[in-house]
Amino acid sequence: MVAEVFSAMIQGIEGQIVKIQVDISNGLPNFNMIGYLSNEVKESKERVRTALNNIGVLLPPKRISVNFAPADFRKCGTSFDIGVAAAILLAMDFVPETYIKDTLFVGELSLNGQICPISGVLPIVVAASKRGIKRCIVAQENVAEAAFVEQMEVVGCRNLEELFFYLKHGYIINDDSREILENSGNISEDSGKECTIQDVKKSQEISESTRSLNLLVKDILENADEDKISVTDFSEVKGQVMAKRAMEIAAAGYHNLMLGGPPGVGKSMLASCISGIMPQMTTEEMIDTTIIYSAKGLLKDSFSLITKRPFRNPSLAVTQAGMFGGGMTPQPGEISLAHHGILFLDEFPEYKREIIEMLRVPLEKHEISIVRKEQTLTFPADFLLSVCANSCPCGYYPMDKCRCTYRQIVKYQNRISGPILDRIDLFVRCEEIGYEALTSNSKEESSADIRKRVSKAWEIQKERFAQSTTLFNGRMNKNEVEIYCKLDEEGQQLMKEAFSVFQLTGRSYFKILKVARTIADLEGSYDIKSRHVEEALYFRQKGEGRVKVR
């Protein structure tokens, strides 16, 4: 008889269901595993053999064949271990098929039989639910993550011995249920089983499912409270009125933003405030972001729903795979971890040229595709780009204290190409703050006040794009711009003059219209007025601090 169980692995940010088939037949003793396997999957043979031996299950001296189906894609990871062990126990007739049918097994085995947690349990269980699988068995540490999926029965096992017992009897004797049995005087093998099984099952359900769900709810509430206090507030930033206005517009319409200016004026501090003026994530956004973080392995040790908008600030040493995703086993990169949030690149010109240029595709498509020999994986990357850049290596151009040569300035500024600059919606220069302004006791506007205006603008856009897949003004396509960004005669004349003066491209022209639409939304205006266009044009200027090169 061929024993079959379901297991799974992570492909990108999605779970891929795999059927493990085990056949034990007469022949020379051999343990063979097939199905396009990576080294870590092949090594599971020794982990499973040793773990079974340590719980008293000896493999028969026969030919054991393990197949991973389908065989048309590479199996990788350590999530198959307990699936292989369960299939072998079923093939040896040690356990019935009752608790194996329509059950997903994911977990890594150690040599002593302990079941270790794995990464990506949430997307795996989501894929299993779509496949019609009703039960999943995971490591105890992964129970909270798996229990997040509705209509999925989750069983957590600490070791292979508990798994073996569950597959035979349908319940697990853990510390809580053992105490119930001892108190009832029915702990022996020969007496009282029938009258205590229901109590044990009930104890198991209460101790695992309820505890996991309660922890999830508590964790969500705690994180929601932390969101309000963990972000730098705009009231802490002195001056920089125009920079604050630009960031408000960027957050309201999901527009990309570049902050310039000399060192020490607060560019990085301002950038860290932007997530504090963006409204709370929706449930769908929380789930999407949590799935990405789970697939990356960032929730492996302690699962918690991502309720705070991501703010990613990768270092200058980040690699292409680290920024855009990839590796031998492709995983999401920083741009995907910033999905539904902010990607902040400080000292933007200092990043490697190829990393800067590769931003072109995700800034237009809001996703990134990783091509491999046998597959193409697509990672979401819908983020708000916020960058800080100095005008020269010393940072003080065009001020008198700049000590850079003309050639150094030109070379430094040319590190950011025209196509990248053309994809940025708003440019603002942060100026130095005087002593009086820095020491003033005047109260600055708080992030909470700005967030109210941004939230109203989001509500307007939600109503505007109710019948579209577009969510924000910054994501409008050409047809939507023509519908929602109509200008009056004065605005059209202003744009006509600006087109030649600013040497606008088709892309930058439409970006100005989108920004003007957002400014009008912040004001609560249905029509785009000339003053909205003027402000959008002001934030399109990037001349100050840049040299003119013929």
Coordinates of C-alpha atoms in Angstrom, one line a residue:
M1 CA 0.0 0.0 0.0
V2 CA 1.2 3.5 -0.9
A3 CA 0.7 5.9 2.0
E4 CA 0.0 9.5 1.1
V5 CA 0.0 12.7 3.2
F6 CA -0.1 16.4 2.5
S7 CA 2.8 18.7 3.3
A8 CA 3.9 22.1 1.9
M9 CA 6.7 24.6 1.3
I10 CA 7.1 28.3 0.5
Q11 CA 7.5 29.5 -3.0
G12 CA 8.1 33.2 -2.9
I13 CA 5.3 34.4 -0.6
E14 CA 2.8 31.6 -1.4
G15 CA 2.4 28.2 0.0
Q16 CA 2.9 25.2 -2.4
I17 CA 1.1 22.0 -1.4
V18 CA 3.1 18.8 -1.9
K19 CA 1.9 15.2 -1.7
I20 CA 4.3 12.9 0.0
Q21 CA 4.0 9.2 -1.0
V22 CA 5.7 6.4 0.8
D23 CA 5.9 2.8 -0.3
I24 CA 7.6 0.0 1.7
S25 CA 8.3 -3.1 -0.3
N26 CA 10.5 -6.2 -0.2
G27 CA 14.0 -5.8 -1.5
L28 CA 17.4 -4.8 -0.5
P29 CA 17.2 -2.4 2.6
N30 CA 17.3 1.1 1.2
F31 CA 15.8 4.5 2.0
N32 CA 15.4 6.5 -1.2
M33 CA 13.8 9.9 -1.7
I34 CA 12.9 11.3 -5.1
G35 CA 11.0 14.2 -6.6
Y36 CA 13.4 17.0 -7.6
L37 CA 14.8 17.6 -4.1
S38 CA 17.2 20.1 -2.6
N39 CA 20.0 19.1 -0.2
E40 CA 18.1 20.0 2.9
V41 CA 15.1 17.9 1.8
K42 CA 17.4 14.9 1.1
E43 CA 18.9 15.3 4.5
S44 CA 15.5 14.9 6.1
K45 CA 16.0 11.1 5.5
E46 CA 18.5 11.0 8.4
R47 CA 16.5 13.3 10.6
V48 CA 13.3 11.2 10.2
R49 CA 15.1 7.9 10.6
T50 CA 16.9 9.0 13.8
A51 CA 13.8 10.7 15.3
L52 CA 11.7 7.6 14.7
N53 CA 14.4 5.4 16.3
N54 CA 14.5 7.6 19.4
I55 CA 10.8 7.1 20.0
G56 CA 11.1 3.4 19.6
V57 CA 10.0 3.0 16.0
L58 CA 12.6 1.0 14.0
L59 CA 12.4 1.1 10.2
P60 CA 12.0 -2.4 8.7
P61 CA 14.9 -3.8 6.7
K62 CA 13.0 -3.3 3.4
R63 CA 13.1 -0.9 0.4
I64 CA 11.5 2.4 1.5
S65 CA 10.7 4.8 -1.4
V66 CA 9.5 8.4 -0.7
N67 CA 8.2 10.5 -3.5
F68 CA 7.4 14.2 -3.5
A69 CA 4.7 15.0 -6.0
P70 CA 4.5 16.9 -8.3
A71 CA 8.1 16.5 -9.4
D72 CA 8.1 19.5 -11.8
F73 CA 9.5 22.0 -9.3
R74 CA 12.3 22.0 -6.8
K75 CA 11.4 21.1 -3.3
C76 CA 13.4 23.0 -0.7
G77 CA 13.2 23.8 3.1
T78 CA 12.8 21.6 6.2
S79 CA 9.0 21.7 6.4
F80 CA 8.5 18.2 5.1
D81 CA 10.1 16.3 8.0
I82 CA 7.0 15.5 10.0
G83 CA 5.1 14.7 6.8
V84 CA 7.6 12.1 5.8
A85 CA 7.5 10.6 9.4
A86 CA 3.7 10.5 9.3
A87 CA 3.6 8.8 5.9
I88 CA 6.1 6.2 7.1
L89 CA 4.1 5.4 10.2
L90 CA 1.0 5.0 8.0
A91 CA 2.8 2.8 5.5
M92 CA 4.0 0.6 8.4
D93 CA 0.4 0.3 9.7
F94 CA 1.3 1.8 13.0
V95 CA -1.4 4.5 12.7
P96 CA -4.8 4.5 11.0
E97 CA -5.7 6.9 8.2
T98 CA -8.4 8.6 10.2
Y99 CA -6.4 11.6 11.4
I100 CA -4.1 11.7 8.3
K101 CA -6.8 12.1 5.6
D102 CA -7.2 15.8 4.6
T103 CA -4.5 16.8 7.1
L104 CA -1.5 19.0 6.4
F105 CA 1.8 18.2 8.1
V106 CA 4.5 21.0 8.3
G107 CA 7.4 21.0 10.7
E108 CA 11.1 20.2 11.1
L109 CA 12.4 17.3 13.1
S110 CA 15.4 17.4 15.4
L111 CA 17.3 14.1 16.0
N112 CA 15.7 13.7 19.5
G113 CA 12.2 13.9 18.0
Q114 CA 11.5 17.5 18.9
I115 CA 9.3 19.3 16.3
C116 CA 10.9 22.7 15.5
P117 CA 9.0 25.7 14.1
I118 CA 9.4 26.8 10.5
S119 CA 9.0 30.0 8.5
G120 CA 6.0 30.8 6.3
V121 CA 3.3 28.9 8.2
L122 CA 0.6 31.5 7.5
P123 CA 0.8 31.5 3.7
I124 CA 1.2 27.7 3.8
V125 CA -2.0 27.3 5.8
V126 CA -3.8 29.8 3.6
A127 CA -2.9 27.7 0.5
A128 CA -4.0 24.5 2.3
S129 CA -7.4 26.1 3.2
K130 CA -7.9 27.0 -0.5
R131 CA -7.1 23.4 -1.4
G132 CA -9.9 22.1 0.9
I133 CA -7.6 20.8 3.6
K134 CA -9.4 21.1 7.0
R135 CA -6.7 20.2 9.5
C136 CA -3.0 21.1 9.9
I137 CA -0.4 19.7 12.3
V138 CA 2.4 22.1 13.1
A139 CA 5.0 22.8 15.8
Q140 CA 3.7 24.1 19.0
E141 CA 5.4 27.5 18.4
N142 CA 3.6 27.8 15.1
V143 CA 0.1 27.2 16.5
A144 CA -0.8 30.9 16.9
E145 CA 0.2 31.7 13.3
A146 CA -1.7 28.8 11.8
A147 CA -4.8 29.5 14.0
F148 CA -5.1 32.9 12.3
V149 CA -6.7 31.1 9.3
E150 CA -10.4 30.6 9.8
Q151 CA -12.1 27.2 9.5
M152 CA -8.8 25.4 9.9
E153 CA -8.4 22.9 12.8
V154 CA -4.9 23.4 14.2
V155 CA -3.0 20.8 16.2
G156 CA 0.2 21.7 17.8
C157 CA 2.8 19.0 18.7
R158 CA 5.9 19.5 20.7
N159 CA 7.6 16.3 19.6
L160 CA 7.2 13.2 17.4
E161 CA 5.9 11.1 20.3
E162 CA 3.0 13.5 20.7
L163 CA 2.3 13.3 17.0
F164 CA 2.4 9.5 17.0
F165 CA 0.0 9.5 19.9
Y166 CA -2.4 11.9 18.2
L167 CA -2.4 9.9 14.9
K168 CA -3.4 6.8 16.9
H169 CA -6.0 8.2 19.2
G170 CA -7.0 11.7 17.9
Y171 CA -5.9 13.6 21.0
I172 CA -2.7 14.6 22.7
I173 CA -1.8 14.0 26.3
N174 CA 0.0 17.2 27.2
D175 CA 0.6 18.6 30.7
D176 CA -3.0 20.0 31.1
S177 CA -4.8 16.9 29.9
R178 CA -2.5 14.6 31.9
E179 CA -3.5 16.5 35.1
I180 CA -7.1 15.8 34.3
L181 CA -6.5 12.1 33.9
E182 CA -4.5 11.9 37.1
N183 CA -7.1 13.7 39.1
S184 CA -9.8 11.4 37.8
G185 CA -7.7 8.3 38.7
N186 CA -7.7 7.0 35.1
I187 CA -4.1 7.4 34.1
S188 CA -3.5 3.7 33.6
E189 CA -3.5 2.0 30.2
D190 CA -6.2 -0.5 31.0
S191 CA -8.9 1.6 32.8
G192 CA -11.1 4.6 32.2
K193 CA -10.1 5.4 28.6
E194 CA -13.6 5.6 27.2
C195 CA -14.9 8.0 29.9
T196 CA -11.9 10.4 29.8
I197 CA -11.2 10.8 26.1
Q198 CA -13.8 13.5 25.7
D199 CA -12.4 15.4 28.7
V200 CA -8.9 15.1 27.1
K201 CA -10.2 16.4 23.8
K202 CA -12.0 19.2 25.4
S203 CA -8.9 20.1 27.4
Q204 CA -6.8 20.1 24.3
E205 CA -9.2 22.3 22.4
I206 CA -9.4 24.8 25.2
S207 CA -5.7 24.9 26.0
E208 CA -4.6 25.3 22.4
S209 CA -7.2 27.0 20.2
T210 CA -8.6 29.4 22.7
R211 CA -5.2 30.3 24.1
S212 CA -3.9 31.0 20.6
L213 CA -6.8 33.1 19.5
N214 CA -6.7 35.1 22.8
L215 CA -3.0 35.7 22.3
L216 CA -3.7 37.0 18.8
V217 CA -6.4 39.4 19.9
K218 CA -4.2 40.7 22.8
D219 CA -1.2 41.1 20.5
I220 CA -3.2 43.0 17.9
L221 CA -4.5 45.4 20.6
E222 CA -1.1 45.9 22.1
N223 CA 0.5 46.6 18.7
A224 CA -2.3 49.1 17.8
D225 CA -1.5 51.0 21.0
E226 CA 2.2 50.9 20.3
D227 CA 1.6 52.4 16.9
K228 CA 0.4 55.6 18.5
I229 CA 3.5 56.1 20.6
S230 CA 6.4 54.6 18.7
V231 CA 6.6 56.9 15.7
T232 CA 8.4 60.3 15.9
D233 CA 5.8 63.1 16.0
F234 CA 5.9 66.1 13.7
S235 CA 5.5 68.4 16.8
E236 CA 9.1 67.4 17.7
V237 CA 10.4 68.9 14.5
K238 CA 11.2 72.6 14.6
G239 CA 10.5 74.7 11.4
Q240 CA 10.6 73.0 8.0
V241 CA 7.1 74.1 7.1
M242 CA 7.4 73.3 3.4
A243 CA 8.9 69.9 4.0
K244 CA 6.1 69.0 6.4
R245 CA 3.6 70.2 3.7
A246 CA 5.2 68.0 1.1
M247 CA 5.1 65.0 3.4
E248 CA 1.5 65.6 4.1
I249 CA 0.7 65.6 0.3
A250 CA 2.9 62.5 -0.2
A251 CA 1.0 60.6 2.5
A252 CA -2.4 61.8 1.3
G253 CA -1.9 60.6 -2.3
Y254 CA 0.9 58.0 -2.0
H255 CA 3.3 60.2 -3.9
N256 CA 7.1 59.5 -4.0
L257 CA 9.1 62.2 -2.2
M258 CA 12.7 63.5 -2.2
L259 CA 14.1 65.6 0.6
G260 CA 17.2 67.6 0.0
G261 CA 19.3 70.1 2.0
P262 CA 22.5 70.3 4.0
P263 CA 23.5 67.9 6.7
G264 CA 21.9 68.2 10.1
V265 CA 18.7 70.0 9.2
G266 CA 16.4 67.1 10.1
K267 CA 15.8 65.3 6.8
S268 CA 16.0 61.8 8.3
M269 CA 14.0 62.8 11.3
L270 CA 11.2 64.2 9.1
A271 CA 11.2 61.0 7.0
S272 CA 10.7 58.9 10.1
C273 CA 7.5 60.9 10.9
I274 CA 5.6 60.1 7.7
S275 CA 4.2 56.7 8.9
G276 CA 2.7 58.6 11.8
I277 CA 0.4 60.7 9.6
M278 CA -0.9 57.8 7.6
P279 CA -4.2 56.2 8.6
Q280 CA -4.3 52.8 10.3
M281 CA -3.9 49.8 8.1
T282 CA -7.0 47.9 6.9
T283 CA -7.6 44.3 7.8
E284 CA -6.7 43.2 4.2
E285 CA -3.4 45.3 4.3
M286 CA -2.5 43.7 7.7
I287 CA -3.0 40.2 6.3
D288 CA -1.1 40.9 3.1
T289 CA 1.9 42.4 5.0
T290 CA 1.9 39.6 7.7
I291 CA 2.0 37.0 4.9
I292 CA 5.1 38.6 3.4
Y293 CA 6.8 38.9 6.8
S294 CA 5.9 35.2 7.6
A295 CA 7.4 34.0 4.3
K296 CA 10.5 36.0 5.0
G297 CA 10.9 34.2 8.3
L298 CA 10.6 37.3 10.5
L299 CA 7.7 35.9 12.5
K300 CA 9.2 32.5 13.1
D301 CA 10.2 32.9 16.7
S302 CA 7.1 35.0 17.8
F303 CA 4.1 35.5 15.7
S304 CA 2.2 38.8 15.7
L305 CA -0.1 40.4 13.2
I306 CA 1.5 43.3 11.5
T307 CA -0.7 46.3 12.4
K308 CA 1.8 49.1 11.9
R309 CA 2.6 50.4 8.5
P310 CA 6.1 49.1 7.6
F311 CA 8.9 51.6 7.6
R312 CA 11.9 50.0 6.0
N313 CA 15.3 51.7 6.0
P314 CA 17.9 49.4 4.3
S315 CA 21.5 50.1 4.8
L316 CA 23.8 51.3 2.1
A317 CA 25.5 47.9 2.0
V318 CA 22.2 46.1 1.0
T319 CA 22.6 43.7 -2.0
Q320 CA 20.3 43.4 -5.0
A321 CA 18.8 40.2 -3.5
G322 CA 18.3 41.9 -0.2
M323 CA 16.6 45.0 -1.8
F324 CA 14.5 43.4 -4.5
G325 CA 14.3 39.7 -3.4
G326 CA 16.0 36.6 -4.6
G327 CA 18.6 34.1 -3.4
M328 CA 18.9 30.4 -4.0
T329 CA 15.5 30.0 -2.4
P330 CA 13.9 33.3 -3.6
Q331 CA 12.6 35.4 -0.7
P332 CA 11.0 38.9 -0.6
G333 CA 13.4 41.8 -0.3
E334 CA 13.1 45.2 1.3
I335 CA 10.8 46.7 -1.3
S336 CA 8.3 43.9 -0.6
L337 CA 8.7 44.2 3.2
A338 CA 7.7 47.9 2.7
H339 CA 4.5 46.8 0.9
H340 CA 1.6 49.1 2.1
G341 CA 4.2 51.2 3.9
I342 CA 7.2 53.4 3.4
L343 CA 10.6 52.6 1.8
F344 CA 13.1 55.2 3.1
L345 CA 16.5 55.5 1.5
D346 CA 18.8 57.8 3.3
E347 CA 21.8 59.2 1.5
F348 CA 20.2 58.1 -1.7
P349 CA 23.1 58.8 -4.1
E350 CA 25.4 56.6 -1.9
Y351 CA 23.5 53.4 -2.9
K352 CA 25.0 51.2 -5.6
R353 CA 24.1 52.5 -9.1
E354 CA 22.5 49.2 -10.1
I355 CA 20.2 49.3 -7.0
I356 CA 19.1 52.8 -7.7
E357 CA 18.4 52.0 -11.4
M358 CA 16.5 48.8 -10.6
L359 CA 13.9 50.9 -8.7
R360 CA 12.4 51.9 -12.1
V361 CA 10.2 48.8 -12.4
P362 CA 8.7 48.6 -8.9
L363 CA 8.0 52.3 -9.0
E364 CA 5.9 51.8 -12.1
K365 CA 4.5 48.3 -11.7
H366 CA 4.4 48.2 -7.9
E367 CA 5.7 44.6 -8.0
I368 CA 8.9 42.8 -8.8
S369 CA 9.4 39.5 -10.7
I370 CA 12.2 37.2 -9.9
V371 CA 13.0 34.8 -12.8
R372 CA 14.5 31.4 -12.2
K373 CA 15.2 28.6 -14.6
E374 CA 12.0 26.7 -13.8
Q375 CA 9.7 29.5 -12.4
T376 CA 8.9 33.1 -12.2
L377 CA 8.0 34.5 -8.8
T378 CA 6.2 37.9 -8.4
F379 CA 6.5 39.8 -5.1
P380 CA 4.2 42.8 -4.3
A381 CA 6.0 46.1 -3.8
D382 CA 3.4 48.9 -3.5
F383 CA 5.2 51.3 -1.3
L384 CA 5.7 55.1 -0.8
L385 CA 9.3 55.9 -1.7
S386 CA 10.9 58.6 0.5
V387 CA 14.5 59.5 -0.2
C388 CA 17.0 61.9 1.3
A389 CA 19.9 63.2 -0.8
N390 CA 22.6 65.8 -0.4
S391 CA 23.7 68.0 -3.3
C392 CA 27.3 67.1 -3.2
P393 CA 29.8 64.8 -1.2
C394 CA 30.2 67.4 1.6
G395 CA 26.4 68.2 1.5
Y396 CA 26.6 72.0 1.5
Y397 CA 26.2 72.9 -2.2
P398 CA 25.2 75.6 -3.2
M399 CA 26.2 77.3 0.2
D400 CA 29.4 79.2 0.5
K401 CA 30.9 76.6 2.9
C402 CA 30.8 73.9 0.2
R403 CA 34.3 72.6 -0.3
C404 CA 33.6 70.3 -3.3
T405 CA 35.0 70.9 -6.8
Y406 CA 32.6 71.4 -9.7
R407 CA 33.6 68.0 -11.1
Q408 CA 32.9 66.3 -7.8
I409 CA 29.4 67.9 -7.6
V410 CA 28.5 66.9 -11.1
K411 CA 29.7 63.3 -10.6
Y412 CA 27.8 63.0 -7.3
Q413 CA 24.5 64.4 -8.7
N414 CA 24.8 62.2 -11.8
R415 CA 24.6 59.1 -9.6
I416 CA 20.8 59.6 -9.7
S417 CA 19.7 59.3 -13.3
G418 CA 17.0 61.3 -15.0
P419 CA 14.6 58.4 -15.3
I420 CA 14.7 57.9 -11.5
L421 CA 14.2 61.6 -10.8
D422 CA 11.3 61.6 -13.3
R423 CA 9.5 58.9 -11.2
I424 CA 9.6 61.1 -8.0
D425 CA 6.5 63.3 -7.5
L426 CA 7.6 65.8 -4.9
F427 CA 10.9 67.6 -4.4
V428 CA 11.6 69.8 -1.3
R429 CA 14.7 71.3 0.1
C430 CA 15.1 71.5 3.9
E431 CA 16.9 74.7 4.9
E432 CA 19.1 75.4 7.9
I433 CA 17.1 76.5 11.0
G434 CA 18.1 79.7 12.8
Y435 CA 18.8 79.9 16.5
E436 CA 15.6 81.7 17.3
A437 CA 13.5 79.1 15.5
L438 CA 15.4 76.2 17.1
T439 CA 15.0 77.5 20.7
S440 CA 11.5 78.9 20.2
N441 CA 8.7 77.6 22.5
S442 CA 6.1 77.8 19.8
K443 CA 4.0 74.7 19.5
E444 CA 4.3 72.8 16.2
E445 CA 1.4 71.0 14.6
S446 CA 1.2 67.4 15.8
S447 CA 1.0 64.3 13.6
A448 CA -2.5 63.6 14.9
D449 CA -3.8 66.8 13.4
I450 CA -2.1 66.2 10.1
R451 CA -3.4 62.6 10.1
K452 CA -7.0 63.9 10.3
R453 CA -6.6 65.8 7.0
V454 CA -4.8 62.8 5.4
S455 CA -7.6 60.5 6.5
K456 CA -10.3 62.8 5.0
A457 CA -8.3 62.8 1.7
W458 CA -8.1 59.0 1.8
E459 CA -11.9 58.8 2.3
I460 CA -12.4 61.0 -0.8
Q461 CA -10.2 58.8 -2.9
K462 CA -11.9 55.7 -1.6
E463 CA -15.2 57.0 -2.8
R464 CA -13.7 58.2 -6.1
F465 CA -12.1 54.9 -6.9
A466 CA -14.9 52.7 -5.5
Q467 CA -15.4 50.9 -8.9
S468 CA -11.7 50.7 -9.7
T469 CA -8.7 48.7 -8.5
T470 CA -6.9 52.1 -8.0
L471 CA -6.7 53.2 -4.4
F472 CA -4.8 56.5 -4.4
N473 CA -4.2 59.5 -6.7
G474 CA -0.6 58.6 -7.1
R475 CA -1.6 55.3 -8.6
M476 CA -4.0 56.7 -11.3
N477 CA -3.6 55.5 -14.8
K478 CA -3.8 57.8 -17.9
N479 CA -7.6 57.3 -18.4
E480 CA -8.3 58.1 -14.7
V481 CA -6.1 61.2 -14.9
E482 CA -8.1 62.5 -17.8
I483 CA -11.4 61.9 -15.9
Y484 CA -10.5 63.2 -12.4
C485 CA -7.8 65.8 -13.1
K486 CA -9.5 68.2 -15.4
L487 CA -8.2 71.8 -15.2
D488 CA -10.0 75.1 -15.7
E489 CA -8.8 77.5 -18.3
E490 CA -6.4 79.3 -16.0
G491 CA -4.9 75.9 -14.8
Q492 CA -4.4 74.8 -18.4
Q493 CA -2.6 78.0 -19.3
L494 CA -0.4 77.6 -16.3
M495 CA 0.5 74.0 -17.2
K496 CA 1.2 75.0 -20.8
E497 CA 3.8 77.6 -19.7
A498 CA 5.3 75.2 -17.1
F499 CA 5.7 72.4 -19.7
S500 CA 8.3 74.4 -21.6
V501 CA 9.9 76.2 -18.6
F502 CA 10.4 73.0 -16.6
Q503 CA 11.1 70.9 -19.7
L504 CA 8.5 68.4 -18.5
T505 CA 8.2 64.8 -19.9
G506 CA 4.9 63.1 -20.4
R507 CA 5.3 61.2 -17.1
S508 CA 6.2 64.3 -15.1
Y509 CA 3.2 66.2 -16.6
F510 CA 0.8 63.5 -15.4
K511 CA 2.5 63.4 -12.0
I512 CA 1.9 67.1 -11.5
L513 CA -1.7 66.6 -12.3
K514 CA -2.0 63.8 -9.8
V515 CA -0.3 65.9 -7.1
A516 CA -2.6 68.8 -7.8
R517 CA -5.6 66.4 -7.4
T518 CA -4.3 65.4 -4.0
I519 CA -3.8 69.0 -2.9
A520 CA -7.4 69.7 -3.9
D521 CA -8.6 66.7 -1.9
L522 CA -6.7 67.9 1.2
E523 CA -8.6 71.2 0.8
G524 CA -11.9 69.4 0.2
S525 CA -12.2 70.9 -3.3
Y526 CA -14.0 69.0 -6.0
D527 CA -12.3 70.9 -8.8
I528 CA -8.6 71.5 -9.3
K529 CA -7.9 75.2 -9.0
S530 CA -5.0 77.2 -10.4
R531 CA -3.6 77.5 -6.8
H532 CA -3.5 73.7 -6.5
V533 CA -1.5 73.5 -9.8
E534 CA 0.9 76.2 -8.6
E535 CA 1.6 74.3 -5.4
A536 CA 2.2 71.1 -7.3
L537 CA 4.6 72.9 -9.7
Y538 CA 6.4 74.4 -6.7
F539 CA 7.1 70.9 -5.4
R540 CA 8.2 69.8 -8.8
Q541 CA 11.2 72.2 -8.8
K542 CA 14.5 70.5 -8.3
G543 CA 16.8 73.2 -9.5
E544 CA 18.1 74.7 -6.2
G545 CA 21.0 72.6 -5.1
R546 CA 21.6 71.1 -8.6
V547 CA 24.1 72.2 -11.1
K548 CA 23.3 72.8 -14.8
V549 CA 25.3 70.5 -17.0
R550 CA 25.5 71.1 -20.7

